């Protein structure tokens, strides 16, 4: 393909994207990545001549429904850049609330475990913000752990990762258990946008018909792994607040807080264990 002025190429591709119902900003982000330019430089350097072959190939994947983050191979979470591909869930902005809460609540030198770490975004963000903490990340998916380990190295973090079904593969006690578990009920999973259902790992999204299966097991196991005064900080799904309140009571946890995300949806629950 012949070279084309960047501003002409950009205008043509943005128009095409819009006509296909895709955000034209995706064109800019892909172009900026491919040309190793910041967005500001991309906008300022419209006169340079570029070959559009690769960006057009990326856009074909986008038009076929692949998430932008997987095509780019990275995404931002809590102001850091994380590698992502279809082995891990794409970190969501609302999950930053777990990081914020853990950073505020963790006592100095605390032992923290992130259960279902995926890309490692929660564990690594917490450890980078609070280097006094001892952070472990576990996941059942070996594939996800390979991505988490790459992120750990890139971001120069000291988190240790391990393969484990919840706590089964790790020993020790923790002052803070954080988790963004799979929580989508199976019936809702089948209705999710194709972009999510076809491309993101099923194990990261749904644990079964109720949606709360992993949460229930996590709370059962956490009693034996929480140090005194320990807390569980966990993300839950839209509309799950009542179910979580019932589960917490049945499993002997007090709800210290139910924190809303930016859309006002109760999103992160802070739990402390109690006896009968
Ligand atoms: C919703 S994703 C969260 C990923 C990442 N923490 C984030 O917030 O972007 C849930 C993660 O839990 C993992 N997972 C599911 N069941 C698990 C289990 N029983 N034990 C450990 N990890 C599990 C999945 O592989 C997936 O990586």
Coordinates of C-alpha atoms and ligand atoms in Angstrom, one line a residue:
X1 CA 0.0 0.0 0.0
X2 CA 1.3 3.5 -0.9
X3 CA 2.1 5.9 1.9
X4 CA -0.5 8.4 2.8
X5 CA -0.5 11.7 4.8
X6 CA -1.3 10.9 8.4
X7 CA -4.1 13.4 8.7
X8 CA -5.7 12.0 5.5
X9 CA -5.4 8.4 6.7
X10 CA -6.7 9.4 10.2
X11 CA -9.8 11.2 8.7
X12 CA -10.6 8.3 6.4
X13 CA -10.3 5.6 9.1
X14 CA -12.2 7.6 11.7
X15 CA -15.1 8.2 9.3
X16 CA -15.1 4.5 8.5
X17 CA -15.0 3.5 12.2
X18 CA -17.9 5.8 13.0
X19 CA -20.0 4.3 10.2
X20 CA -19.4 0.9 11.7
X21 CA -20.4 2.0 15.2
X22 CA -16.8 1.9 16.5
X23 CA -15.5 4.8 18.6
X24 CA -13.1 6.8 16.3
X25 CA -10.8 7.3 19.2
X26 CA -9.9 3.6 18.7
X27 CA -8.3 4.6 15.4
X28 CA -6.2 7.3 17.1
X29 CA -5.1 4.9 19.9
X30 CA -4.1 2.2 17.4
X31 CA -2.3 4.7 15.2
X32 CA -0.4 6.2 18.1
X33 CA 0.7 2.7 19.3
X34 CA 1.9 1.7 15.8
X35 CA 3.7 4.9 15.2
X36 CA 5.1 5.1 18.8
X37 CA 3.6 8.5 19.2
X38 CA 1.7 10.1 22.1
X39 CA -1.8 11.2 21.2
X40 CA -0.7 14.8 21.3
X41 CA 2.1 14.1 18.8
X42 CA -0.3 12.1 16.6
X43 CA -2.6 15.2 16.4
X44 CA 0.3 17.6 15.8
X45 CA 2.1 15.6 13.1
X46 CA -0.6 15.2 10.5
X47 CA 1.9 16.0 7.6
X48 CA 4.1 12.8 8.0
X49 CA 3.7 10.1 5.4
X50 CA 2.7 6.7 6.8
X51 CA 1.8 3.2 5.6
X52 CA -1.7 2.3 6.8
X53 CA -1.5 -1.5 6.2
X54 CA -1.0 -2.5 9.8
X55 CA -3.5 -0.1 11.3
X56 CA -6.1 -1.3 8.8
X57 CA -5.4 -4.9 9.7
X58 CA -5.9 -4.0 13.4
X59 CA -9.1 -2.2 12.6
X60 CA -10.5 -5.3 10.8
X61 CA -10.0 -7.2 14.1
X62 CA -11.8 -4.4 16.0
X63 CA -14.7 -4.5 13.5
X64 CA -14.9 -8.3 14.0
X65 CA -15.6 -7.6 17.7
X66 CA -12.2 -8.0 19.4
X67 CA -11.8 -5.7 22.3
X68 CA -9.4 -2.7 21.7
X69 CA -7.3 -3.6 24.7
X70 CA -6.4 -7.1 23.4
X71 CA -5.6 -5.6 19.9
X72 CA -3.3 -3.0 21.5
X73 CA -2.0 -5.6 24.0
X74 CA -2.1 -3.3 26.9
X75 CA -4.4 -1.1 29.0
X76 CA -4.2 1.4 31.8
X77 CA -5.2 0.5 35.4
X78 CA -4.6 2.7 38.4
X79 CA -2.3 4.9 36.3
X80 CA 0.0 2.1 35.2
X81 CA 0.2 0.3 31.9
X82 CA -0.6 -3.5 32.1
X83 CA -0.1 -6.1 29.4
X84 CA -3.3 -7.9 28.5
X85 CA -4.4 -10.6 26.1
X86 CA -7.2 -13.1 25.9
X87 CA -5.7 -15.1 28.7
X88 CA -6.8 -12.5 31.2
X89 CA -9.9 -10.3 32.0
X90 CA -9.4 -6.8 30.8
X91 CA -9.1 -4.7 34.0
X92 CA -12.1 -2.5 34.6
X93 CA -12.0 1.0 36.0
X94 CA -14.5 0.2 38.8
X95 CA -12.0 -2.4 40.1
X96 CA -9.6 0.5 41.0
X97 CA -11.9 0.9 44.1
X98 CA -10.5 -2.3 45.5
X99 CA -6.9 -0.9 45.2
X100 CA -7.9 2.4 46.7
X101 CA -9.7 0.7 49.7
X102 CA -6.8 -1.8 50.3
X103 CA -4.2 1.0 50.3
X104 CA -6.2 3.0 52.8
X105 CA -7.1 0.0 55.1
X106 CA -3.9 -2.1 55.1
X107 CA -1.8 -1.7 58.3
X108 CA 1.9 -1.1 57.8
X109 CA 3.7 -4.3 56.7
X110 CA 0.5 -6.2 56.2
X111 CA 0.3 -9.5 54.4
X112 CA -2.1 -9.2 51.5
X113 CA -3.4 -11.8 49.1
X114 CA -5.2 -11.1 45.8
X115 CA -7.4 -14.1 45.0
X116 CA -8.1 -14.4 41.3
X117 CA -5.3 -12.1 40.3
X118 CA -5.7 -12.4 36.4
X119 CA -3.4 -9.8 34.9
X120 CA -2.1 -9.0 38.4
X121 CA -3.5 -5.5 38.1
X122 CA -4.9 -5.4 41.7
X123 CA -1.9 -7.1 43.4
X124 CA 0.7 -5.1 41.5
X125 CA -1.0 -1.7 41.9
X126 CA -1.4 -2.3 45.7
X127 CA 2.2 -3.3 46.1
X128 CA 3.6 -0.5 43.9
X129 CA 1.6 2.1 45.9
X130 CA 2.4 0.5 49.3
X131 CA 5.9 -1.0 49.1
X132 CA 5.7 -1.9 52.8
X133 CA 3.1 -4.6 52.1
X134 CA 3.8 -8.2 51.4
X135 CA 1.5 -9.1 48.5
X136 CA 0.7 -12.5 47.0
X137 CA -1.5 -13.0 43.9
X138 CA -3.1 -16.4 43.1
X139 CA -5.1 -17.7 40.2
X140 CA -6.4 -21.0 39.0
X141 CA -5.4 -20.2 35.5
X142 CA -1.8 -20.9 34.6
X143 CA -2.2 -18.8 31.5
X144 CA -3.3 -15.8 33.5
X145 CA -0.3 -16.2 35.8
X146 CA 2.1 -16.0 32.9
X147 CA 0.6 -12.5 32.0
X148 CA 0.7 -11.5 35.7
X149 CA 4.3 -12.4 35.9
X150 CA 5.2 -10.4 32.8
X151 CA 3.4 -7.4 34.3
X152 CA 5.2 -7.9 37.6
X153 CA 8.6 -7.7 35.8
X154 CA 7.7 -4.7 33.7
X155 CA 6.4 -2.8 36.6
X156 CA 9.3 -3.8 38.9
X157 CA 7.0 -5.1 41.6
X158 CA 7.8 -7.6 44.3
X159 CA 4.4 -9.4 44.3
X160 CA 4.7 -13.2 44.4
X161 CA 2.3 -15.2 42.2
X162 CA 1.2 -18.8 42.7
X163 CA -1.2 -21.2 41.0
X164 CA -4.0 -22.0 43.4
X165 CA -7.7 -22.8 43.5
X166 CA -8.6 -20.1 46.0
X167 CA -6.4 -20.8 49.1
X168 CA -5.7 -24.5 48.4
X169 CA -2.2 -24.0 46.9
X170 CA -0.9 -21.3 49.4
X171 CA 0.0 -21.5 53.0
X172 CA 0.0 -18.8 55.7
X173 CA -2.2 -16.1 57.2
X174 CA -3.2 -12.8 55.7
X175 CA -4.2 -9.4 57.1
X176 CA -6.1 -8.5 54.0
X177 CA -7.8 -10.7 51.4
X178 CA -8.7 -8.8 48.2
X179 CA -10.6 -10.3 45.3
X180 CA -12.4 -9.5 42.2
X181 CA -13.9 -13.0 41.8
X182 CA -16.0 -14.2 38.8
X183 CA -19.5 -13.2 39.8
X184 CA -21.7 -13.2 36.7
X185 CA -24.7 -15.7 37.0
X186 CA -24.6 -18.2 34.1
X187 CA -27.9 -17.0 32.7
X188 CA -26.6 -13.4 32.5
X189 CA -23.3 -14.6 31.1
X190 CA -25.0 -16.0 28.0
X191 CA -26.5 -12.6 27.5
X192 CA -23.3 -10.6 27.7
X193 CA -22.0 -8.6 24.8
X194 CA -20.3 -10.8 22.2
X195 CA -17.2 -8.7 22.7
X196 CA -17.0 -9.9 26.3
X197 CA -18.4 -13.4 25.9
X198 CA -16.4 -14.5 22.9
X199 CA -13.0 -12.9 23.8
X200 CA -12.6 -12.7 27.6
X201 CA -11.9 -15.9 29.6
X202 CA -15.1 -17.6 30.8
X203 CA -13.4 -18.7 34.0
X204 CA -12.9 -15.0 34.8
X205 CA -16.5 -14.1 34.4
X206 CA -18.9 -16.8 35.6
X207 CA -18.6 -19.3 38.4
X208 CA -22.0 -21.0 37.8
X209 CA -25.8 -20.5 37.9
X210 CA -26.0 -18.3 41.1
X211 CA -23.0 -16.1 40.3
X212 CA -22.0 -16.2 44.0
X213 CA -20.4 -19.7 44.0
X214 CA -16.8 -18.5 44.2
X215 CA -17.7 -15.7 46.7
X216 CA -19.3 -18.3 48.9
X217 CA -16.3 -20.6 48.8
X218 CA -13.9 -17.7 49.3
X219 CA -15.7 -16.5 52.4
X220 CA -15.8 -20.1 53.8
X221 CA -12.1 -20.5 53.3
X222 CA -11.2 -16.9 54.5
X223 CA -12.1 -17.6 58.1
X224 CA -9.0 -19.9 58.5
X225 CA -6.7 -17.5 56.6
X226 CA -7.5 -14.1 58.2
X227 CA -5.3 -12.8 61.0
X228 CA -7.1 -11.2 63.9
X229 CA -8.5 -7.8 62.7
X230 CA -8.2 -9.0 59.1
X231 CA -10.5 -7.9 56.4
X232 CA -11.9 -9.2 53.1
X233 CA -12.2 -6.5 50.4
X234 CA -14.2 -7.8 47.4
X235 CA -15.8 -6.6 44.3
X236 CA -19.4 -7.8 43.6
X237 CA -21.7 -7.6 40.7
X238 CA -24.5 -5.2 39.8
X239 CA -27.6 -6.0 41.8
X240 CA -25.9 -8.5 44.1
X241 CA -25.9 -6.3 47.3
X242 CA -28.9 -8.1 48.9
X243 CA -27.5 -11.6 48.1
X244 CA -24.1 -10.6 49.5
X245 CA -25.7 -9.3 52.7
X246 CA -27.4 -12.7 53.2
X247 CA -24.3 -14.7 52.4
X248 CA -22.2 -12.6 54.7
X249 CA -24.6 -13.2 57.6
X250 CA -24.8 -16.9 56.9
X251 CA -21.1 -17.2 56.8
X252 CA -20.4 -15.1 59.9
X253 CA -19.1 -11.9 58.5
X254 CA -20.0 -8.3 59.4
X255 CA -20.3 -5.9 56.6
X256 CA -18.1 -2.9 57.5
X257 CA -18.9 -1.0 54.3
X258 CA -20.5 -1.3 50.9
X259 CA -18.7 1.2 48.6
X260 CA -20.3 2.6 45.5
X261 CA -18.4 2.9 42.2
X262 CA -18.4 6.1 40.2
X263 CA -21.8 5.2 38.8
X264 CA -23.2 4.9 42.3
X265 CA -23.5 1.1 42.1
X266 CA -22.6 -0.8 45.3
X267 CA -19.4 -2.4 44.0
X268 CA -16.9 -3.2 46.8
X269 CA -17.8 -4.8 50.1
X270 CA -15.5 -4.7 53.1
X271 CA -16.1 -7.7 55.5
X272 CA -14.7 -8.7 58.9
X273 CA -15.2 -12.1 60.3
X274 CA -17.0 -12.8 63.6
X275 CA -17.8 -15.9 65.6
X276 CA -21.3 -17.2 66.3
Ligands
LIG1 C1 -13.0 -11.2 37.4 S1 -11.4 -11.9 37.0 C2 -10.4 -10.7 37.9 C3 -9.0 -10.6 37.3 C4 -8.2 -9.4 37.9 N1 -8.1 -9.6 39.3 C5 -9.0 -8.1 37.6 O1 -9.6 -7.6 38.5 O2 -8.9 -7.6 36.5 C6 -11.4 -13.3 38.1 C7 -10.1 -14.1 38.1 O3 -10.3 -15.2 39.0 C8 -9.7 -16.4 38.5 N2 -10.4 -17.5 39.2 C9 -11.6 -18.0 39.0 N3 -11.9 -19.0 39.8 C10 -10.8 -19.1 40.6 C11 -10.5 -20.0 41.7 N4 -11.4 -20.9 42.2 N5 -9.3 -19.8 42.3 C12 -8.4 -18.9 41.9 N6 -8.7 -18.1 40.9 C13 -9.9 -18.2 40.2 C14 -9.9 -16.3 37.0 O4 -9.0 -17.1 36.3 C15 -9.7 -14.8 36.8 O5 -8.4 -14.5 36.5

